Coordinates of N, CA, C and O and ligand atoms in Angstrom, one line a residue:
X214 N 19.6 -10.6 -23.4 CA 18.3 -10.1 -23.0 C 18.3 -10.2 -21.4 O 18.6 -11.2 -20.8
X215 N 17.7 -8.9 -20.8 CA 17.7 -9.1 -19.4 C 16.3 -9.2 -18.9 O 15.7 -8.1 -19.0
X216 N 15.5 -10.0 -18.3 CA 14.4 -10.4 -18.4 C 14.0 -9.5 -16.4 O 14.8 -10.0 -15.6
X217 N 13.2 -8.7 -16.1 CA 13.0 -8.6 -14.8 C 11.5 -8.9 -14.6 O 10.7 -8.5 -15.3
X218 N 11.2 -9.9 -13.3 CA 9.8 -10.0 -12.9 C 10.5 -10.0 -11.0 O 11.3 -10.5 -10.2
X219 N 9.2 -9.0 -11.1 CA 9.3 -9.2 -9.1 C 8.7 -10.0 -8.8 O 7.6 -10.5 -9.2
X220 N 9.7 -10.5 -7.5 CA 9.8 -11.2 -6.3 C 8.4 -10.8 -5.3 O 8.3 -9.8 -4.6
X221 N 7.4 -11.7 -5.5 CA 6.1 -11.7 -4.4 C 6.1 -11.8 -3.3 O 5.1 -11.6 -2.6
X222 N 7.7 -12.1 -2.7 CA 7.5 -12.4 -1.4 C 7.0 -11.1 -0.4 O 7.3 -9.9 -0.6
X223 N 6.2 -11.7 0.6 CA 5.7 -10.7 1.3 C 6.5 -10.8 2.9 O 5.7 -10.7 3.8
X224 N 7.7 -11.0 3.1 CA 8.1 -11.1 4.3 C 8.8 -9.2 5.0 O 9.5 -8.4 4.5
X225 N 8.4 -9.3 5.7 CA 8.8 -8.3 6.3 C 7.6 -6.8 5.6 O 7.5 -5.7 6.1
X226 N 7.2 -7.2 4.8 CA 6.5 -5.9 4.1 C 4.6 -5.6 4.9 O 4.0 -6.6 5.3
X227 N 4.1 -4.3 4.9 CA 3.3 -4.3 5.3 C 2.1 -3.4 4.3 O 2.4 -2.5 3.5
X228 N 0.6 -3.7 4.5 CA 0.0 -3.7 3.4 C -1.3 -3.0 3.8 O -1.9 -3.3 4.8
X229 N -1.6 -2.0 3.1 CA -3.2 -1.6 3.1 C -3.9 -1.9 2.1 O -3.6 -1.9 0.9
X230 N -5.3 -2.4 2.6 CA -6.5 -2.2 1.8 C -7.3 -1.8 2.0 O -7.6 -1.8 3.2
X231 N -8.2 -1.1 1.0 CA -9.0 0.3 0.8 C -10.1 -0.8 0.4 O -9.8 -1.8 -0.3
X232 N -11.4 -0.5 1.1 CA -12.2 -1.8 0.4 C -14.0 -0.8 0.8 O -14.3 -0.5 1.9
X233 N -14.8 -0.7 -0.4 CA -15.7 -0.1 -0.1 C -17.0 -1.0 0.5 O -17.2 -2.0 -0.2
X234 N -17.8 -1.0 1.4 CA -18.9 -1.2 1.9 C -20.0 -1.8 1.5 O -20.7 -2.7 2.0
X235 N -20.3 -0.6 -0.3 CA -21.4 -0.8 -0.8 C -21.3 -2.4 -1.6 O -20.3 -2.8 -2.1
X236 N -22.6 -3.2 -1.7 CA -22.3 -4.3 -2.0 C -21.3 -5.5 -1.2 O -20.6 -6.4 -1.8
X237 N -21.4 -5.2 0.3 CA -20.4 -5.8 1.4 C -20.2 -7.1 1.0 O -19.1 -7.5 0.9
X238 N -21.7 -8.2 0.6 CA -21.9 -9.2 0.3 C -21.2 -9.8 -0.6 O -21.2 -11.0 -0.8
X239 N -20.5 -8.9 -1.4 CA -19.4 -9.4 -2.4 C -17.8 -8.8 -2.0 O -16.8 -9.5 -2.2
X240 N -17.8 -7.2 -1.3 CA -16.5 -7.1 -0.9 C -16.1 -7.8 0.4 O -15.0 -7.6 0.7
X241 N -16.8 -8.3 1.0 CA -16.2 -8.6 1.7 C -15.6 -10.3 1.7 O -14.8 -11.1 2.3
X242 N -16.3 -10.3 0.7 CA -15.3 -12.0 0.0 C -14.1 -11.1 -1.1 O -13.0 -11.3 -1.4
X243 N -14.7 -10.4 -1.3 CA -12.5 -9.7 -2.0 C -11.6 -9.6 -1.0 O -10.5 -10.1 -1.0
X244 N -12.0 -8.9 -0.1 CA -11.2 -8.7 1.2 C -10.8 -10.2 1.5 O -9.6 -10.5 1.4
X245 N -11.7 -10.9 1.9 CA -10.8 -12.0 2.6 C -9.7 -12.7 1.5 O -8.7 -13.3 1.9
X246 N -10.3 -12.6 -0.4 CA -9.1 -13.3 -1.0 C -8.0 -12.5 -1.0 O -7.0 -13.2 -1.1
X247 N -7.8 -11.3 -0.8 CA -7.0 -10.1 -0.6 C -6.3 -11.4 0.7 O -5.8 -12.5 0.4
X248 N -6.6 -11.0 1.8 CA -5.7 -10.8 2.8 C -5.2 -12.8 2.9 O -4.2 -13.1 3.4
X249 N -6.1 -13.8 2.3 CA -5.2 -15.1 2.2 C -4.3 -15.2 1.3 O -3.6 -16.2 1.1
X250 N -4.5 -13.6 0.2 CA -3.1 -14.4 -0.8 C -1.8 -13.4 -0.1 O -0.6 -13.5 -0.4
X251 N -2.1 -12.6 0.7 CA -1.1 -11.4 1.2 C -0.8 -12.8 2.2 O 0.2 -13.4 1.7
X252 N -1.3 -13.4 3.2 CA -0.9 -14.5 4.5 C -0.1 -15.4 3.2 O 1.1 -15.1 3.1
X253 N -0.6 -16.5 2.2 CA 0.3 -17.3 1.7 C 1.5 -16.3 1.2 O 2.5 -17.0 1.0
X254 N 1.8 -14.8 0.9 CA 3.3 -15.0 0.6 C 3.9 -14.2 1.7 O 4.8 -13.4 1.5
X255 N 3.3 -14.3 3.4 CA 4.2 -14.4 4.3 C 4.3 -12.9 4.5 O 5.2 -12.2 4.9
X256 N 2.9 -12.5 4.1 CA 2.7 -10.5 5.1 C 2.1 -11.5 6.6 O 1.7 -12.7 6.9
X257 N 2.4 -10.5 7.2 CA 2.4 -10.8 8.9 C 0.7 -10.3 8.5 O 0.3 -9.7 7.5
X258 N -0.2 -11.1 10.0 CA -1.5 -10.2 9.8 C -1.8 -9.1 10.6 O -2.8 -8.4 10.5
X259 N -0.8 -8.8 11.4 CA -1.0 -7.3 11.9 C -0.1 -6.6 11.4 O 0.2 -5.6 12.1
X260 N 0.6 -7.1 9.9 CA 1.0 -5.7 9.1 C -0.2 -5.6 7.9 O 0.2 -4.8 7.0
X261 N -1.6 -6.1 7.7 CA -2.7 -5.6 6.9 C -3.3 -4.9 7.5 O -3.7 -5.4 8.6
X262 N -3.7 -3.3 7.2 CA -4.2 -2.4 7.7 C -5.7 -2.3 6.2 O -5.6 -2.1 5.0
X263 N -6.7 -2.3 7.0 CA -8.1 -2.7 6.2 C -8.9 -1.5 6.9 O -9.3 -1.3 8.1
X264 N -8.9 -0.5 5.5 CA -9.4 0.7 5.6 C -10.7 0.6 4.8 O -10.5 0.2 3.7
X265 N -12.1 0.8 5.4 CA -13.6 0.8 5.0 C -14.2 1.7 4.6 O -14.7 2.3 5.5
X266 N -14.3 2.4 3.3 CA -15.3 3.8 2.9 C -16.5 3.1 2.7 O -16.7 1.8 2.8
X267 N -17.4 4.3 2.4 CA -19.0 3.8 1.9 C -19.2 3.0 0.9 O -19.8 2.0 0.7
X268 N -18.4 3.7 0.1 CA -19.0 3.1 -1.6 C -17.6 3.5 -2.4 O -16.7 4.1 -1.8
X269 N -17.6 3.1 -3.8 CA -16.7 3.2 -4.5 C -16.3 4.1 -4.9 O -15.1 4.2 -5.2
X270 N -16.9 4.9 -5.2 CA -16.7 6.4 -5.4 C -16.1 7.2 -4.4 O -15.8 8.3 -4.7
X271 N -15.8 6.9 -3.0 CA -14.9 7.3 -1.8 C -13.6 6.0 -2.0 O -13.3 5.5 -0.9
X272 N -13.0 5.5 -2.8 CA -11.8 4.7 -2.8 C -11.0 5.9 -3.4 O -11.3 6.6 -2.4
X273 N -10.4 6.7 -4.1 CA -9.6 7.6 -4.4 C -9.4 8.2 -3.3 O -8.4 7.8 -2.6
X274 N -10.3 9.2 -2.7 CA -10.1 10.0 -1.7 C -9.4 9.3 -0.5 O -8.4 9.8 0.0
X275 N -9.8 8.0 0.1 CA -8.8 7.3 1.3 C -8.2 7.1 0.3 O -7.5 8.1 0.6
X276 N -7.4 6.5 -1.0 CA -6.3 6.0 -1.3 C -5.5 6.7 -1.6 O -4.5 6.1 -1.9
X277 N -5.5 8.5 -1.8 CA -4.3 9.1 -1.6 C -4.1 9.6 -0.3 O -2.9 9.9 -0.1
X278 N -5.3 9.6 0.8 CA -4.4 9.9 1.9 C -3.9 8.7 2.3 O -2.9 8.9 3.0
X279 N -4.2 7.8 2.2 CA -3.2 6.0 2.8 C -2.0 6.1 2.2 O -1.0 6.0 2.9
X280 N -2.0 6.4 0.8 CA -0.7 6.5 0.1 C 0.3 7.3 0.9 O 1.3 6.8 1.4
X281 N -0.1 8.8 0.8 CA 0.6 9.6 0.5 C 1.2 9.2 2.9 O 2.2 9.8 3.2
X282 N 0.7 8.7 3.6 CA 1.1 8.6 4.5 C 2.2 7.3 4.2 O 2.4 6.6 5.2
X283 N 2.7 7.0 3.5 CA 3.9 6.4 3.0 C 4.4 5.3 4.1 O 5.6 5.0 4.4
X284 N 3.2 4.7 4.6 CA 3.3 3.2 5.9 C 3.4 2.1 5.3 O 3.9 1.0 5.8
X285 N 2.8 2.3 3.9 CA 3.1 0.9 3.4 C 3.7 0.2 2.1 O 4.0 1.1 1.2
X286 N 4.0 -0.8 1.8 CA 4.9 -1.1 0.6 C 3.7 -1.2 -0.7 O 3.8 -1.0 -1.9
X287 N 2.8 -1.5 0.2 CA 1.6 -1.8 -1.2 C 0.4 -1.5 -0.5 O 0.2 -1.5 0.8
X288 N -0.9 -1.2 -1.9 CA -2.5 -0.9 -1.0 C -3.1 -1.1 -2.1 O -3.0 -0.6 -3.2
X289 N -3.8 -2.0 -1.5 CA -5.3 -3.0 -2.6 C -6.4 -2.2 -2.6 O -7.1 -2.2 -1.6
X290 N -6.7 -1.3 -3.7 CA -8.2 -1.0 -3.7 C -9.4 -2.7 -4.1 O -9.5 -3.7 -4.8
X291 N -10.3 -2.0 -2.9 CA -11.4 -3.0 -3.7 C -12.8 -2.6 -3.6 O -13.2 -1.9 -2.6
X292 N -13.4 -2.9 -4.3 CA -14.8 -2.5 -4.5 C -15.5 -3.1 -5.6 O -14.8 -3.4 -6.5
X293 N -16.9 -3.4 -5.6 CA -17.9 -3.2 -6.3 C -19.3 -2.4 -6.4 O -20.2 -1.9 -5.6
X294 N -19.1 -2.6 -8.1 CA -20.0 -1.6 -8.6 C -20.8 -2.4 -9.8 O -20.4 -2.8 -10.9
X295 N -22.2 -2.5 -9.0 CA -23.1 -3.4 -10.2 C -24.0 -2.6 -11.2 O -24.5 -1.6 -10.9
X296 N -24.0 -3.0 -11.6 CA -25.0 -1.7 -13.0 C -26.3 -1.7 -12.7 O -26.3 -0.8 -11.9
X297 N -27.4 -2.1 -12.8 CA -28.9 -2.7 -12.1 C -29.5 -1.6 -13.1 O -28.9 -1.8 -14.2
X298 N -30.1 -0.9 -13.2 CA -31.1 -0.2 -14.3 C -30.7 1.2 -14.7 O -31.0 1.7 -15.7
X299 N -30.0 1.8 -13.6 CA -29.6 3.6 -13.5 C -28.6 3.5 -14.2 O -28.0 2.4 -14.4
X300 N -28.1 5.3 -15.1 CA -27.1 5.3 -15.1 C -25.8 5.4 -14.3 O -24.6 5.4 -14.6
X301 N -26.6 5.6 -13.1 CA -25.1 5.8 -11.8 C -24.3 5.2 -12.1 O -23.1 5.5 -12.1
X302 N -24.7 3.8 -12.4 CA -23.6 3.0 -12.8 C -21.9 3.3 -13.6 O -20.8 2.9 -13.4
X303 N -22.5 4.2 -14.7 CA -21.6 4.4 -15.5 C -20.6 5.7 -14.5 O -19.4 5.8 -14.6
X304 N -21.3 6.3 -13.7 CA -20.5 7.8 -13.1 C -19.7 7.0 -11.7 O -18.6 7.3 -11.1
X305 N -20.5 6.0 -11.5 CA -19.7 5.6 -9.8 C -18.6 5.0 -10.7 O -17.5 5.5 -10.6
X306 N -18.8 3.8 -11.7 CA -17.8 3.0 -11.8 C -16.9 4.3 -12.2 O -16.0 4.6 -11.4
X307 N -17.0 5.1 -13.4 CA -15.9 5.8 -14.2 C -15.1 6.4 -13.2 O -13.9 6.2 -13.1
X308 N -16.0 7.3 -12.4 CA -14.8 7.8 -11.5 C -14.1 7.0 -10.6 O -12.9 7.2 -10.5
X309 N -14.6 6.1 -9.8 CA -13.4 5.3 -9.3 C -12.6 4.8 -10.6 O -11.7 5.6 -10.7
X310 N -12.7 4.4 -11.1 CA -12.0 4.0 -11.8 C -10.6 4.6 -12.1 O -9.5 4.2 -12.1
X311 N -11.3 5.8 -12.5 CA -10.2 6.7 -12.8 C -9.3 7.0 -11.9 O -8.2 6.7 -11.9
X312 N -9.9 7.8 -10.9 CA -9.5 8.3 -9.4 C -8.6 7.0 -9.0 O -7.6 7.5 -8.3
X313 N -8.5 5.8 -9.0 CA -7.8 4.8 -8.5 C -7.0 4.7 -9.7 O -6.1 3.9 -9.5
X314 N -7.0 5.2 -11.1 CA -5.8 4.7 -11.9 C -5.0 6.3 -11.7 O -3.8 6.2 -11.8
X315 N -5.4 7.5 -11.5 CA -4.6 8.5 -11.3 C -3.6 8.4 -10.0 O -2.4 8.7 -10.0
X316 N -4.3 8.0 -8.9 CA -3.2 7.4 -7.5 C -2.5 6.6 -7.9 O -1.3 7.0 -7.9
X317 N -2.7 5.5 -8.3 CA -1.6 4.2 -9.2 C -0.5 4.5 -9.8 O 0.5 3.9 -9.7
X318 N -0.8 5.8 -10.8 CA 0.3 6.4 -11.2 C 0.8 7.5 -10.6 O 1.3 8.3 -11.4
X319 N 0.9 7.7 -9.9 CA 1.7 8.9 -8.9 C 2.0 8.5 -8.0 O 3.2 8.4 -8.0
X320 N 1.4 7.8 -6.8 CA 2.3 7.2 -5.6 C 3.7 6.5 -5.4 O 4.0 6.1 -6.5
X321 N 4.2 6.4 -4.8 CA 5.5 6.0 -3.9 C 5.6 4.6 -4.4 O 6.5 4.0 -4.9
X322 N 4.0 4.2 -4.0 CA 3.6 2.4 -4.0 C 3.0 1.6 -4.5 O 1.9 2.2 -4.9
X323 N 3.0 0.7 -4.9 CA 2.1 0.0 -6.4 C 0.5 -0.1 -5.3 O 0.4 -0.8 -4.2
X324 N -0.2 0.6 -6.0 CA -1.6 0.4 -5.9 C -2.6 0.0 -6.7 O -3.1 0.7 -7.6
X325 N -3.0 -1.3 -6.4 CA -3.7 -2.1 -7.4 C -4.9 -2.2 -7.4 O -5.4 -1.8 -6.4
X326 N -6.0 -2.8 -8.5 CA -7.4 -2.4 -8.9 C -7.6 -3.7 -8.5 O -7.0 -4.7 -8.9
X327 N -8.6 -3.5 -7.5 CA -9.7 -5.1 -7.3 C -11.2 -4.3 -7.5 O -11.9 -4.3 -6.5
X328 N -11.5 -3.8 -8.3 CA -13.0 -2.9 -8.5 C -13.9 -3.7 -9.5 O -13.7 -3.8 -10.7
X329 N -14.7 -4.2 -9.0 CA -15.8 -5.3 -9.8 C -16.2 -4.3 -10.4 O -15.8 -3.2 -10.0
X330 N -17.0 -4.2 -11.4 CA -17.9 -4.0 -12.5 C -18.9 -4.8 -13.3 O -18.7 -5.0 -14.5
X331 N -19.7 -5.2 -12.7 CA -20.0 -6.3 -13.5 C -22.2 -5.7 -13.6 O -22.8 -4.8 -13.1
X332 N -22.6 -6.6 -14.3 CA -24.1 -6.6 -14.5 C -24.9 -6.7 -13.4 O -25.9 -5.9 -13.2
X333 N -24.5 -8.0 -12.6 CA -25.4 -8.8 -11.8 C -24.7 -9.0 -10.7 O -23.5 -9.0 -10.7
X334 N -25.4 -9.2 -9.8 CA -24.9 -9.5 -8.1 C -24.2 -11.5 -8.4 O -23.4 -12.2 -7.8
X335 N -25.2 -11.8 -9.6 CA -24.5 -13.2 -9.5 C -22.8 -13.5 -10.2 O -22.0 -14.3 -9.7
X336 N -22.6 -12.8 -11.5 CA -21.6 -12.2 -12.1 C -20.4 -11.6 -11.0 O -19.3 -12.2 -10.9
X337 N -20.8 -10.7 -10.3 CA -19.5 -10.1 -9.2 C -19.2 -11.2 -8.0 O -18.1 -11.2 -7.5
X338 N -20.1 -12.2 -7.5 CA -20.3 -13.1 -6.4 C -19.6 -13.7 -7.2 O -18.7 -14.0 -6.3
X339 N -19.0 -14.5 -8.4 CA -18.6 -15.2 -9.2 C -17.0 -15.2 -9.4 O -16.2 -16.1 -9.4
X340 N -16.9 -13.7 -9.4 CA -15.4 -13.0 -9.7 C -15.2 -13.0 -8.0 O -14.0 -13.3 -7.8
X341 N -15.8 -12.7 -6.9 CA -15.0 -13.1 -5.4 C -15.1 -14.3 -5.0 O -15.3 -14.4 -3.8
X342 N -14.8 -15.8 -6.0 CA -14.6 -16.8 -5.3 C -15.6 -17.5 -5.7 O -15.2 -18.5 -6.3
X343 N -17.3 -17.4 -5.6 CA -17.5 -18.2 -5.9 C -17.7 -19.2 -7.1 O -18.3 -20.2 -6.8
X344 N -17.2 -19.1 -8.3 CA -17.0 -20.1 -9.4 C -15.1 -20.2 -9.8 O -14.1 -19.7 -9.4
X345 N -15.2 -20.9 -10.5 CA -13.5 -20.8 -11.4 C -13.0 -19.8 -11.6 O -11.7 -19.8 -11.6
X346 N -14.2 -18.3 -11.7 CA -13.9 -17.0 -12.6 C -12.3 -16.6 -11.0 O -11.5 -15.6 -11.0
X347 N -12.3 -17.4 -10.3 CA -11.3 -17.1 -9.1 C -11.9 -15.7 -8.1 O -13.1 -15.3 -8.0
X348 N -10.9 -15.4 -7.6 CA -11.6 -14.2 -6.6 C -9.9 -12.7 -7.1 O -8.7 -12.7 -7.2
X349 N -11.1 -11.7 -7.2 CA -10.1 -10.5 -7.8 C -9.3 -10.1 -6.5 O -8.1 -9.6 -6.5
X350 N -10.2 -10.3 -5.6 CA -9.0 -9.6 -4.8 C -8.0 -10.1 -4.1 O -7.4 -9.6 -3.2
X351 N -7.8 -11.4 -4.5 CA -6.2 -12.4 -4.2 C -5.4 -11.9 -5.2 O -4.3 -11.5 -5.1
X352 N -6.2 -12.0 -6.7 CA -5.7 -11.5 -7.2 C -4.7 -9.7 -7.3 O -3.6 -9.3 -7.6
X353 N -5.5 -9.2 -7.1 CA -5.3 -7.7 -7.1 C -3.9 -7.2 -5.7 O -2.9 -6.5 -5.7
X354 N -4.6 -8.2 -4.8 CA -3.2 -8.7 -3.4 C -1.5 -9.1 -4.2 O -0.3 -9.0 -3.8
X355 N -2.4 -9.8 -5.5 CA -0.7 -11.0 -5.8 C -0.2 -9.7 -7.0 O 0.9 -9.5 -7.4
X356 N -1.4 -9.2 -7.5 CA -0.3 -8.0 -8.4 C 0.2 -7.1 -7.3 O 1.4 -7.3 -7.3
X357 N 0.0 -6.4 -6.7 CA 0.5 -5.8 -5.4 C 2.2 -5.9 -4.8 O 3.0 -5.0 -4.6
X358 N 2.1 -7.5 -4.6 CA 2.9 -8.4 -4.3 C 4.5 -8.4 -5.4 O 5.7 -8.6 -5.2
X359 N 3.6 -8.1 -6.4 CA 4.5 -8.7 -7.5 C 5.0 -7.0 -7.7 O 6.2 -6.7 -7.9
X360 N 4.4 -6.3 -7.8 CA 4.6 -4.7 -8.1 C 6.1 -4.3 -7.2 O 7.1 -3.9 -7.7
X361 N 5.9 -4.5 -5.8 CA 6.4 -4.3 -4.9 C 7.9 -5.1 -5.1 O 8.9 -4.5 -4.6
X362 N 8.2 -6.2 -5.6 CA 8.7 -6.8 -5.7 C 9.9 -5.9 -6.9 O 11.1 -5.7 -6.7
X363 N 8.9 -5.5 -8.3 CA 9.7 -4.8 -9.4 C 10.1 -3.7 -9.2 O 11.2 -3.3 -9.7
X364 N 9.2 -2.7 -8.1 CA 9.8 -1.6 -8.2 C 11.2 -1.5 -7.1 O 11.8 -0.4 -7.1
X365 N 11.6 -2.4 -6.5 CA 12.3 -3.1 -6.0 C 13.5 -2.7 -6.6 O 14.2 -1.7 -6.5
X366 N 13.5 -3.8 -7.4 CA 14.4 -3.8 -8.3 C 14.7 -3.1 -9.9 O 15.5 -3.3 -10.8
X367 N 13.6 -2.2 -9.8 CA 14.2 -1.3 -10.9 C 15.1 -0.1 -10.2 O 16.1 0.6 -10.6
X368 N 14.4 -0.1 -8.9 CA 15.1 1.3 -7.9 C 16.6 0.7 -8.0 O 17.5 1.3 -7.5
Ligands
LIG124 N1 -21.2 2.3 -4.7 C1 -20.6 1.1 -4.9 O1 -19.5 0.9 -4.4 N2 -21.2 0.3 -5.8 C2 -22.4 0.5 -6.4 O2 -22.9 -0.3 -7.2 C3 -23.0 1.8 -6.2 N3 -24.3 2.1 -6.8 O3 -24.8 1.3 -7.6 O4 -24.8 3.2 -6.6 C4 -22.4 2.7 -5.3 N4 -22.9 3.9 -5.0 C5 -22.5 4.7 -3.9 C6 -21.3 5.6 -4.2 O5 -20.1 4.8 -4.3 C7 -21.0 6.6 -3.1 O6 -20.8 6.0 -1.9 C8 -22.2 7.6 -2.9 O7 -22.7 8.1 -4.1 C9 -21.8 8.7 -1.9 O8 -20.7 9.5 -2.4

């Protein structure tokens, strides 16, 4: 049995993140777990290029032109999208959603989901850091990391 998992290391590789606006209060604690787990595996910080839309529903649109300009090894979507009483909820989350899993699968480069969804502003504040629930977008940086690593080595 031949077992493959990619190599995280981030030395020499350079990284975009796509990170939406709306709800800053919570992305902008993804962004910073984003870019301390990209620093612990040794991306330089002026190879993180941190691209800002409005809202989540503009993460597809910058993340295939980021892609398709082929500058980097990996690009972290991040965003949140809280439900509160409308149904917008269900149309903003769905299409990003989708629109970031249709780029994921066609690009060059592993492009990974840091896109909260959650009920409550206290719920998503939870998932960037503030409780155990950890922070998605170190996370979403270290699948990135790890992507970049396999396709690596399947090429
Ligand atoms: N955008 C978000 O990123 N999160 C939200 O919770 C949200 N809500 O609830 O409306 C939201 N809406 C804005 C949307 O992403 C677009 O920016 C806007 O519709 C313009 O295209």
């Amino acid at each position: 049995m031949n077992e493959i998992v990619g190599d995280p290391d981030g030395v020499g590789k350079r990284f975009a993140v796509v990170v939406s606006r709306f709800n800053e209060l919570v992305t902008k604690e993804l962004l910073a777990g984003a870019r301390q787990c990209l620093l612990a595996h040794r991306v330089e910080d002026s190879a993180i290029d941190v691209y800002w839309v409005p809202g989540a529903f503009e993460l597809p649109a910058a993340l295939a032109r980021v892609a398709a300009l082929k500058r980097h090894d990996g690009i972290v979507a991040l965003g949140c999208v809280i439900r509160g009483a409308t149904p917008h909820f269900e149309y903003v989350a769905g299409a990003a959603t989708q629109g970031i899993a249709d780029i994921a699968r066609t690009a060059a480069m592993p492009v990974t989901f840091g896109l909260l969804t959650t009920d409550t502003l206290e719920q998503a504040l939870e998932r960037a850091g503030a409780k155990a629930a950890g922070n998605k977008g170190w996370d979403a940086a270290r699948c990135a990391l790890e992507m970049c690593g396999l396709l690596r080595q399947i090429e």
